[in-house]
PDB file of C-alpha atoms in Angstrom:
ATOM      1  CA  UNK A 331     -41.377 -30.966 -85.667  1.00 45.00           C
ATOM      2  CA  UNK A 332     -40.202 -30.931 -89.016  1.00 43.00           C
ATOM      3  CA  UNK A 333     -44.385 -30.085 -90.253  1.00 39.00           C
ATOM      4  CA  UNK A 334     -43.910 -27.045 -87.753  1.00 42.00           C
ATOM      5  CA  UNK A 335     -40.489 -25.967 -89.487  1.00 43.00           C
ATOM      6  CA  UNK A 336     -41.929 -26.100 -93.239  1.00 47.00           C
ATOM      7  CA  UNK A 337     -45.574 -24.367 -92.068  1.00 45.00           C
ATOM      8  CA  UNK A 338     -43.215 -21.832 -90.524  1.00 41.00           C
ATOM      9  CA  UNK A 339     -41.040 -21.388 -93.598  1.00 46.00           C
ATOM     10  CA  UNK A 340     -44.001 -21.324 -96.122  1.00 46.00           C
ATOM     11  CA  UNK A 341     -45.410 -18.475 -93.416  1.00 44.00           C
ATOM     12  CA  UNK A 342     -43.213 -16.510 -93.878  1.00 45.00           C
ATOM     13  CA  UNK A 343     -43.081 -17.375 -97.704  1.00 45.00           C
ATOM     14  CA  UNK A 344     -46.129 -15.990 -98.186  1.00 42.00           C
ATOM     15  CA  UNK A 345     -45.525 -12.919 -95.662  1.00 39.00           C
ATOM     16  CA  UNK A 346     -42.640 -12.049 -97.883  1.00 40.00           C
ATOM     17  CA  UNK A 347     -44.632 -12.535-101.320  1.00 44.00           C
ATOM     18  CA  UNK A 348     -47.284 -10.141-100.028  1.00 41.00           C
ATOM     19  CA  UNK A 349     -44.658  -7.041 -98.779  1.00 40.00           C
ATOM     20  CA  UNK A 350     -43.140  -7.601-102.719  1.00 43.00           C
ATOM     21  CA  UNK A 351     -46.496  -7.010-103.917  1.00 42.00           C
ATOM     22  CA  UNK A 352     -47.389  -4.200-102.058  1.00 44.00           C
ATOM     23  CA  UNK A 353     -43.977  -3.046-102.633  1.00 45.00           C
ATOM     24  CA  UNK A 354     -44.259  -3.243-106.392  1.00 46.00           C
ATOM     25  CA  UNK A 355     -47.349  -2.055-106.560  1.00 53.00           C
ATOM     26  CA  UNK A 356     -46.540   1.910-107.772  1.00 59.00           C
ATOM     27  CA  UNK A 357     -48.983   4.895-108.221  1.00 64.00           C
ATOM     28  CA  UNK A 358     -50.723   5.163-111.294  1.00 74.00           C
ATOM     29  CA  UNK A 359     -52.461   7.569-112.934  1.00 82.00           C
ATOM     30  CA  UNK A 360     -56.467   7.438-113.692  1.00 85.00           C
ATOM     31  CA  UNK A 361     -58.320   9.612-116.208  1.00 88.00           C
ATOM     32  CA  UNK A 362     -60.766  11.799-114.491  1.00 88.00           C
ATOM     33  CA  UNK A 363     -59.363  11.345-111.036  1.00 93.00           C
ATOM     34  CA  UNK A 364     -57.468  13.265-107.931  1.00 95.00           C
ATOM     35  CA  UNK A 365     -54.607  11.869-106.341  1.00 95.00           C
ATOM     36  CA  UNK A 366     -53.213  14.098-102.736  1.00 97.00           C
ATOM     37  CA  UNK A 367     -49.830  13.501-101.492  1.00 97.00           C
ATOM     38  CA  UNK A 368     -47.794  14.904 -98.216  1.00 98.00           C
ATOM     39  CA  UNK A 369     -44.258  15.544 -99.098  1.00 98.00           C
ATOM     40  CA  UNK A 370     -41.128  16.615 -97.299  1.00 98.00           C
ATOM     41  CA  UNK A 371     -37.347  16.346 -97.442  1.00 98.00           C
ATOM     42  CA  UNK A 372     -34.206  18.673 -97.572  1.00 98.00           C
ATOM     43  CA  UNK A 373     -32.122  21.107-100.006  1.00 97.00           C
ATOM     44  CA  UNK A 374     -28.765  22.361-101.264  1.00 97.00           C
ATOM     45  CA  UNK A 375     -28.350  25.423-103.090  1.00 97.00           C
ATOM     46  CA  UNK A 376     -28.645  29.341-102.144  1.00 96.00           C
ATOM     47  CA  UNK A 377     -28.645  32.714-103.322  1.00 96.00           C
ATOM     48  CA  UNK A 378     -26.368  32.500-106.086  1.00 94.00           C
ATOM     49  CA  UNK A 379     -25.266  34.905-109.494  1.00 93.00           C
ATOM     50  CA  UNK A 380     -25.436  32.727-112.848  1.00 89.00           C
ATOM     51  CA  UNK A 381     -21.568  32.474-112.644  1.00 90.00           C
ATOM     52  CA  UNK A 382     -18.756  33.428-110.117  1.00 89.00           C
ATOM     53  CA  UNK A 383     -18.228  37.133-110.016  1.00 92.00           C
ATOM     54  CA  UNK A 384     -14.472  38.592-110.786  1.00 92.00           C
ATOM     55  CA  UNK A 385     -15.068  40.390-107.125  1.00 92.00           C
ATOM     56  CA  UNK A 386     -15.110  36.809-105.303  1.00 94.00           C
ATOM     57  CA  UNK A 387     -11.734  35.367-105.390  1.00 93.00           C
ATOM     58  CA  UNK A 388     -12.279  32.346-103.132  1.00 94.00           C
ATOM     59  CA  UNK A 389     -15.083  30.903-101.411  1.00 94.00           C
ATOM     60  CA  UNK A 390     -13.979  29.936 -98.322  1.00 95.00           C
ATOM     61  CA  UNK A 391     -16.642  27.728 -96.788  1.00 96.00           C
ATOM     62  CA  UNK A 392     -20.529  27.001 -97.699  1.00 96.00           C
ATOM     63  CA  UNK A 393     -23.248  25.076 -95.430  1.00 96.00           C
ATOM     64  CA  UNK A 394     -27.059  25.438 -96.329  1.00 96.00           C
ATOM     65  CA  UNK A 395     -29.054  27.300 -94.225  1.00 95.00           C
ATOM     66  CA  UNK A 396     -33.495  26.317 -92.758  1.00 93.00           C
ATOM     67  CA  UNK A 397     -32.888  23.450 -95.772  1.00 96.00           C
ATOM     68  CA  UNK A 398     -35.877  21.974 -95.824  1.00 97.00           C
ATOM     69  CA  UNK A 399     -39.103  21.556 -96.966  1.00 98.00           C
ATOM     70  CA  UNK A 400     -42.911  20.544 -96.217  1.00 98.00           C
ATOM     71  CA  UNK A 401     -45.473  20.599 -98.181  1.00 97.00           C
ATOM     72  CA  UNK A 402     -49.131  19.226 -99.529  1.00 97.00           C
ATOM     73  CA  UNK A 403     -49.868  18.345-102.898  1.00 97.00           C
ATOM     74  CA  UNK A 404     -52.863  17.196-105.600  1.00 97.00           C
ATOM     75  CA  UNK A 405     -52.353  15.905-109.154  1.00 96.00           C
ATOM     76  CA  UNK A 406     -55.514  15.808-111.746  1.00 97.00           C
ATOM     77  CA  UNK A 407     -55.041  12.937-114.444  1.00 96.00           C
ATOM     78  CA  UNK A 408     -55.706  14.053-117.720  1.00 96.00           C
ATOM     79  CA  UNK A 409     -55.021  11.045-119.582  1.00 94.00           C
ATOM     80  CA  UNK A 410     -53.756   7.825-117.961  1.00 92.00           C
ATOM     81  CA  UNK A 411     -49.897   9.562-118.766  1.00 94.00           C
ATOM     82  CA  UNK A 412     -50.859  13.239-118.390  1.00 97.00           C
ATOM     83  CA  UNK A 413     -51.576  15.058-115.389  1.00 97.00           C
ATOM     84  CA  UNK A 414     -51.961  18.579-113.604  1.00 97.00           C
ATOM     85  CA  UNK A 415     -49.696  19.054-110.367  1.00 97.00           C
ATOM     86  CA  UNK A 416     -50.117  22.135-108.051  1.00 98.00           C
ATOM     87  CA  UNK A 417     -50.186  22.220-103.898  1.00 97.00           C
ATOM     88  CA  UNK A 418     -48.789  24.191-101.384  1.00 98.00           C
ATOM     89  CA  UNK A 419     -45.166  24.216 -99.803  1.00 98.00           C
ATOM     90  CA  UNK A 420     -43.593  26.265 -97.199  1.00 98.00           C
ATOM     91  CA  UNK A 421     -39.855  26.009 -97.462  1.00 98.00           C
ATOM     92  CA  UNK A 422     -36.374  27.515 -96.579  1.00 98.00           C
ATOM     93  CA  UNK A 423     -34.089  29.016 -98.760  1.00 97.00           C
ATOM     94  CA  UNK A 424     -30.909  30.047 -97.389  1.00 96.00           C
ATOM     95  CA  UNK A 425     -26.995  29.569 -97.084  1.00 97.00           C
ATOM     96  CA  UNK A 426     -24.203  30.557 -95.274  1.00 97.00           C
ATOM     97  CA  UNK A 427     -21.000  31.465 -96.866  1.00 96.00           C
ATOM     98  CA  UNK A 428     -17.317  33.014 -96.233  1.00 96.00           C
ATOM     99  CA  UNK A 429     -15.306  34.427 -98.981  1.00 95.00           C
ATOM    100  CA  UNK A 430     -12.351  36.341 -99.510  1.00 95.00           C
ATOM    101  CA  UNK A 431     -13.873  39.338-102.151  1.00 95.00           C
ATOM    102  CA  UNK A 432     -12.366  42.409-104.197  1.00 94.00           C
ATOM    103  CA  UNK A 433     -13.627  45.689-104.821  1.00 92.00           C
ATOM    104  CA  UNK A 434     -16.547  43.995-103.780  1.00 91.00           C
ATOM    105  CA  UNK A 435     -20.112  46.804-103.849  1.00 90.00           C
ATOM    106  CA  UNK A 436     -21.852  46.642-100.482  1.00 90.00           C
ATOM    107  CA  UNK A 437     -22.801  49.100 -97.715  1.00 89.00           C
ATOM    108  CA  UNK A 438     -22.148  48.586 -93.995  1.00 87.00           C
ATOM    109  CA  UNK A 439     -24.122  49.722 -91.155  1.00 78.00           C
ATOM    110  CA  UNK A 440     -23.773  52.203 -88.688  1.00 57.00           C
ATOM    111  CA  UNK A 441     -24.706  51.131 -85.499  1.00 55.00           C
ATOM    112  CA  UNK A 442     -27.388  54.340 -84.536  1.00 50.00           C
ATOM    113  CA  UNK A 443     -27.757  56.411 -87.540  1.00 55.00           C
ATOM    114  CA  UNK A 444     -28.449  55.407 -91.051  1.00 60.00           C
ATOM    115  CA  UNK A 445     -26.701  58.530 -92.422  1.00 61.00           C
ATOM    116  CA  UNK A 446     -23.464  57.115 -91.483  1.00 65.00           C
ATOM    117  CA  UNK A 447     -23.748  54.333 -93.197  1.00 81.00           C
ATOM    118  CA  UNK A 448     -20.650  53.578 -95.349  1.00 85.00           C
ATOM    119  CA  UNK A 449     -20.739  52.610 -98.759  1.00 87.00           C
ATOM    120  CA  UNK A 450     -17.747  51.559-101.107  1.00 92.00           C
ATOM    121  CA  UNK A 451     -15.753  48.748-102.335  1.00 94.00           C
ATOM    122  CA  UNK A 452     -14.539  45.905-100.059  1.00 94.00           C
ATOM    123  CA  UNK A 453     -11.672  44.195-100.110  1.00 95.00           C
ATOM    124  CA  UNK A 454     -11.202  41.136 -97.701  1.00 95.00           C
ATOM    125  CA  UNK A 455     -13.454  38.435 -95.829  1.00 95.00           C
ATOM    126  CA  UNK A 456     -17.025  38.529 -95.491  1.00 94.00           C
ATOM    127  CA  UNK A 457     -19.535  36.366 -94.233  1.00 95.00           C
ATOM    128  CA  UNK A 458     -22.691  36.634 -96.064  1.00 95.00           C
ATOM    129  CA  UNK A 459     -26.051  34.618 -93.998  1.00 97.00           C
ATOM    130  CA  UNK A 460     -29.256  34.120 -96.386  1.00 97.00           C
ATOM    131  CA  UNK A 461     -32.211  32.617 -93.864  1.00 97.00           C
ATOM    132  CA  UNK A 462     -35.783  33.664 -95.981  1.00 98.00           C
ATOM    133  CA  UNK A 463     -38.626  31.087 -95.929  1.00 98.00           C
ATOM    134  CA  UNK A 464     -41.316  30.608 -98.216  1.00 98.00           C
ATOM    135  CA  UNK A 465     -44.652  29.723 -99.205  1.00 98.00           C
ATOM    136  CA  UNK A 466     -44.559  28.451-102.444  1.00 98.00           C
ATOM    137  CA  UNK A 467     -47.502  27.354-104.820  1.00 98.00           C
ATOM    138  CA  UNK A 468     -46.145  25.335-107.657  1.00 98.00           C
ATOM    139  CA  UNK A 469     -48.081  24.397-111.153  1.00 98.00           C
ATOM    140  CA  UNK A 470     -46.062  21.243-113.126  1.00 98.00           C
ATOM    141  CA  UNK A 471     -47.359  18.844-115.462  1.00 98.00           C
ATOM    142  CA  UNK A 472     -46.788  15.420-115.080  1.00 97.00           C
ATOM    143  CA  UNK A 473     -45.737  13.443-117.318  1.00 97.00           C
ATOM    144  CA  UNK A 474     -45.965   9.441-116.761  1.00 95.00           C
ATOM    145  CA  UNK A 475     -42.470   7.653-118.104  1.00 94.00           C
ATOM    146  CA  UNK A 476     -43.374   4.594-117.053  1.00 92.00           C
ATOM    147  CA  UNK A 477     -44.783   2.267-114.141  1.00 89.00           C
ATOM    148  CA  UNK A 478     -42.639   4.124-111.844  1.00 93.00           C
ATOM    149  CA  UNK A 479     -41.171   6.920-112.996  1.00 96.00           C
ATOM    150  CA  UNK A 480     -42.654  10.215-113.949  1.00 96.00           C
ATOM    151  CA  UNK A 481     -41.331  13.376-115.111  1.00 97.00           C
ATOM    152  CA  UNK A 482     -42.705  16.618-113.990  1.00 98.00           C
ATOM    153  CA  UNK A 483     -42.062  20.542-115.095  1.00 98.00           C
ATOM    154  CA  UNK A 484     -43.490  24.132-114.468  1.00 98.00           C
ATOM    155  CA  UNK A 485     -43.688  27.458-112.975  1.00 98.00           C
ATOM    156  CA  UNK A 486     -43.995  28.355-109.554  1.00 98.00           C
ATOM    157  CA  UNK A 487     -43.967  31.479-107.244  1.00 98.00           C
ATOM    158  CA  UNK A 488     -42.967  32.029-103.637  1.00 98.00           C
ATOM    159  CA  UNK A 489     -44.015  34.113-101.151  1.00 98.00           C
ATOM    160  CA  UNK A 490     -41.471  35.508 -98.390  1.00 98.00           C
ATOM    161  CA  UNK A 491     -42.779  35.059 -94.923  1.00 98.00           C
ATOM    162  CA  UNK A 492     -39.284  35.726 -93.264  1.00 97.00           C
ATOM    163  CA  UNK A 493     -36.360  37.492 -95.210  1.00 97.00           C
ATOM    164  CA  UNK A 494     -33.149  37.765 -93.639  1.00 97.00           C
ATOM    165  CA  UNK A 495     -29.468  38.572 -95.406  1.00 96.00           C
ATOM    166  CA  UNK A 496     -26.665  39.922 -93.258  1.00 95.00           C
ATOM    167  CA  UNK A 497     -23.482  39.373 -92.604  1.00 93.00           C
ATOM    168  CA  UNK A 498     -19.923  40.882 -91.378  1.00 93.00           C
ATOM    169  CA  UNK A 499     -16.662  42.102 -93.188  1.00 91.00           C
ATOM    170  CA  UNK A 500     -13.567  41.278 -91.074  1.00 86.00           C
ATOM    171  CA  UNK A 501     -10.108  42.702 -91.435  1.00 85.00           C
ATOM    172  CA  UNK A 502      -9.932  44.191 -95.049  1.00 92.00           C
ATOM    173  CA  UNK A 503     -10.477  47.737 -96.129  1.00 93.00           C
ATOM    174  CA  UNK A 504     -13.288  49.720 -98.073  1.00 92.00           C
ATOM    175  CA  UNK A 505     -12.281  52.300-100.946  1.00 92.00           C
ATOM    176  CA  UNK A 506     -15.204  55.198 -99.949  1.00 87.00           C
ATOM    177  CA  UNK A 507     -17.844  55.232-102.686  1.00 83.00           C
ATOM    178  CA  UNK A 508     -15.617  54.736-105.802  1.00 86.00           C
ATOM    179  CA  UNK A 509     -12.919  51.991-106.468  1.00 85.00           C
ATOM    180  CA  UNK A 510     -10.524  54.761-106.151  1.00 86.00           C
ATOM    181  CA  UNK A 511     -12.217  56.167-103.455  1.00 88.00           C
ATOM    182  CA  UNK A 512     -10.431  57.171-100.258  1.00 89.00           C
ATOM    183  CA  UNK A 513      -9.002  53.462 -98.376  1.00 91.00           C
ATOM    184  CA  UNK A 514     -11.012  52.865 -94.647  1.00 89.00           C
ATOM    185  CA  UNK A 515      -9.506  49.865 -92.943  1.00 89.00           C
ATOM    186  CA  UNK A 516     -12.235  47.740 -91.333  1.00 87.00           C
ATOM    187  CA  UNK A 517     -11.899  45.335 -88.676  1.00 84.00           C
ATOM    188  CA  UNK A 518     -15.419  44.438 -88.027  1.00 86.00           C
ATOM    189  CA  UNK A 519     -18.217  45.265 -89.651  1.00 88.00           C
ATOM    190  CA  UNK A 520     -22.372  44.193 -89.935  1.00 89.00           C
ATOM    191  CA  UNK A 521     -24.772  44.782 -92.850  1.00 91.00           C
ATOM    192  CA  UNK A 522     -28.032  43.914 -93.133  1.00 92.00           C
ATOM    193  CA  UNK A 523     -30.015  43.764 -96.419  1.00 93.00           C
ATOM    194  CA  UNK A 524     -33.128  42.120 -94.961  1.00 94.00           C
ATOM    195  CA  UNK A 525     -36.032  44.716 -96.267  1.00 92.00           C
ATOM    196  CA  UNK A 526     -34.494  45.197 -99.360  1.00 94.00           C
ATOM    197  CA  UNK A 527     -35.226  41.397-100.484  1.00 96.00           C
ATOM    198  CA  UNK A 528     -38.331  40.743-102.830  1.00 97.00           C
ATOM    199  CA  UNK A 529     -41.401  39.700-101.281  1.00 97.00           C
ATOM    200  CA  UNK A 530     -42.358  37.656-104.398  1.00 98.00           C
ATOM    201  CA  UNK A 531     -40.215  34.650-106.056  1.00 97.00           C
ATOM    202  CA  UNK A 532     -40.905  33.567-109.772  1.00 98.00           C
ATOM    203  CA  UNK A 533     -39.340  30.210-111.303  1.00 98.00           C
ATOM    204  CA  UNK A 534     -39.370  27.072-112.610  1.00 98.00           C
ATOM    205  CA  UNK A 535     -38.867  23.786-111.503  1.00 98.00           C
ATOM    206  CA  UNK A 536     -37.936  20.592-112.890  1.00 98.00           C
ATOM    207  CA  UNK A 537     -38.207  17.155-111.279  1.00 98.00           C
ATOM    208  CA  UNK A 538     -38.586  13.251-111.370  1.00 97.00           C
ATOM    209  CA  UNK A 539     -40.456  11.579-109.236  1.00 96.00           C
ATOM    210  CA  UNK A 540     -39.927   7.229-108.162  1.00 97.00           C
ATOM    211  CA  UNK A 541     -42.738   4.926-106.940  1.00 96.00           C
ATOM    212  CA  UNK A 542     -40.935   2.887-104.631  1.00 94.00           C
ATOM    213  CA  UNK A 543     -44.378   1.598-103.152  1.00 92.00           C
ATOM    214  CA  UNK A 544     -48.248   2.015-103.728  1.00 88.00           C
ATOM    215  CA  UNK A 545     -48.229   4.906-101.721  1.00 93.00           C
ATOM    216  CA  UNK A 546     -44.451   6.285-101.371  1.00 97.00           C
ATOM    217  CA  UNK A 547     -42.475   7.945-103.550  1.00 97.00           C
ATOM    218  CA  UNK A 548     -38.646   9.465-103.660  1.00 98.00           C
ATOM    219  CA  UNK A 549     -38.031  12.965-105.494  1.00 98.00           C
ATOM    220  CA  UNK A 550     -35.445  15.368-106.801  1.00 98.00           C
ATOM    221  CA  UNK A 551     -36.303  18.513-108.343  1.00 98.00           C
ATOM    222  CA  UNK A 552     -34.485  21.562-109.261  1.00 98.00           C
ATOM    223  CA  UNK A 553     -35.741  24.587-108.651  1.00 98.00           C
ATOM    224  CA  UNK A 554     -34.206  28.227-110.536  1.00 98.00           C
ATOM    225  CA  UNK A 555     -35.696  31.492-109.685  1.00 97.00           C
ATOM    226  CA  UNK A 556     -35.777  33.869-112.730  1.00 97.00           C
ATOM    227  CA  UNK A 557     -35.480  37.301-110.671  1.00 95.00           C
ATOM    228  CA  UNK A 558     -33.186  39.143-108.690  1.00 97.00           C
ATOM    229  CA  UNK A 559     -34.225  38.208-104.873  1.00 97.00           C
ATOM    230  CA  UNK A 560     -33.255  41.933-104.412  1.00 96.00           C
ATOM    231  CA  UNK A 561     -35.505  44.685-105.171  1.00 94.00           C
ATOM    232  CA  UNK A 562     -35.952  46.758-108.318  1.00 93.00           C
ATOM    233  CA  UNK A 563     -33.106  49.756-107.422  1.00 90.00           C
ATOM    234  CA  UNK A 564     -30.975  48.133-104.882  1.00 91.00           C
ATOM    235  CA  UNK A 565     -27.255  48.787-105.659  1.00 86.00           C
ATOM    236  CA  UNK A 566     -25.204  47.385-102.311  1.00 88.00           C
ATOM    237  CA  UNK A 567     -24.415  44.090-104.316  1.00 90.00           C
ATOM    238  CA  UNK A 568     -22.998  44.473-107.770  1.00 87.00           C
ATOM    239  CA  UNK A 569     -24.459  41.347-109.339  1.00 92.00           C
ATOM    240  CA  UNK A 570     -27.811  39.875-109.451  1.00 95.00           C
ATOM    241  CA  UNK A 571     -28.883  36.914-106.657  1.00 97.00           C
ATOM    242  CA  UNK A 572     -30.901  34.064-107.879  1.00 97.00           C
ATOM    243  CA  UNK A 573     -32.623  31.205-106.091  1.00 98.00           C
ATOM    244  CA  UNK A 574     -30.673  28.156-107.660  1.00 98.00           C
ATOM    245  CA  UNK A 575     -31.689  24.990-105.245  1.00 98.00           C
ATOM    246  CA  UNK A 576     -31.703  21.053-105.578  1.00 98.00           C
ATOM    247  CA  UNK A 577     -34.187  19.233-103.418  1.00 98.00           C
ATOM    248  CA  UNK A 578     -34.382  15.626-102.332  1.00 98.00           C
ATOM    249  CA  UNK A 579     -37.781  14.390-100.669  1.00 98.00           C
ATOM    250  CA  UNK A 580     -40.016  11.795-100.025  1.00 98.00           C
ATOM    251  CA  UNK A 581     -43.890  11.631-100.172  1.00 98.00           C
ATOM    252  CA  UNK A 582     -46.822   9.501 -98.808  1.00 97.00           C
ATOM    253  CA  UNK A 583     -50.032   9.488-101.288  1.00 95.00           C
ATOM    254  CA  UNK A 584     -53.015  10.739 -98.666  1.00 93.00           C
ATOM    255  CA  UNK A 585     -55.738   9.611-100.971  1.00 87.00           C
TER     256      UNK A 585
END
């Protein structure tokens, strides 16, 4: 009985010794060679000016909005520390926000005709909803740190394949075309800005990437997007929109 207990105990020992190794066992580059990985995970962030605008007094609430994203990717080693990183990823970058705004630029719909749109400066609550997706081809290099940990950095650009901003203005008023303009209370109100949003995305990207395992990884990166995600000309929001977003992922190396 007691041969049973200690066969059984140096069993599972040994099972134990082998998951460790496995488990410490992290990617590593290779001169001359490919390496593809699957990656997914989620995001925080939205369509956001550099700073907070005089116009917004208070933000009111914020939840993200399709935050997630899939993609594949390939690395080329250059050296045993230096490599290429590129891949596709289709992604969503959105938010949904309240806040309580002054003399705030936009335009509201009419409900049949376009002519009667109104534009002005709003004062009150508005809802603004940001729900685009992406495809989004990424070039970093890599940069090995150390068994485990590698640093990566570099452009990318996005493609919109769905673009979608609206939202609704709920008791405040409008000042008709000027800030002094002529007051139009507004109880409820829709505007939609979804074909004036760019079809193209350019940024960069910074992120860090953990070996956990010999073929699983944890990442963050930050992405920034250096444009206006409103077309050249468009004048119903006073201050530029930029695609500031953190993501958090994890990744299985293919092959």
């Amino acid at each position: 009985m007691q041969f049973k207990i200690n066969h059984i105990k140096m069993m599972a020992v040994a099972i134990v010794g082998m998951l460790c190794v496995q488990f410490s066992q992290a990617q590593q580059l290779e001169a001359g060679k490919f390496q593809f990985d699957a990656e997914a995970g989620t995001k925080i962030g939205g369509a956001s000016p550099l700073s907070l605008p005089v116009e917004i007094r208070e933000i009111k609430s914020y939840r993200p909005a399709a935050p997630f994203y899939v993609g594949a990717k390939v690395s080329y080693a250059i050296t045993n520390k230096w490599a290429v990183r590129s891949g596709l990823v289709f992604e969503g970058k959105g938010m949904k926000t309240e806040a309580n705004v002054k003399a705030y630029k936009t335009t509201f719909n009419a409900d049949e005709d376009p002519n009667q749109n109104v534009k002005g400066y709003y004062y009150g609550d508005i809802s603004t909803n940001v729900e685009n997706l992406y495809l989004t081809i990424p070039v970093q290099a890599q940069y090995q740190l150390s068994e485990s940990w590698s640093l990566l950095a570099g452009p990318y650009v996005s493609f919109a394949v769905n673009r979608r901003f609206y939202g609704e203005a709920i008791e405040g008023y409008i000042r008709d075309e000027t800030p002094t303009g002529e007051q139009i209370g507004i109880a409820n109100a829709a505007y939609s800005f979804d074909r004036s949003i760019r079809k193209v995305d350019v940024g960069m990207s910074i992120s860090g990437k953990y070996d956990f395992a010999k073929r699983y990884y944890a990442t963050a990166q930050f992405d920034y997007g250096f444009n206006n995600i409103m077309k050249v000309g468009f004048e119903s929001i006073s201050f530029p929109l930029h695609n500031i977003f953190m993501n958090v992922g994890l990744g299985i190396r293919v092959f």
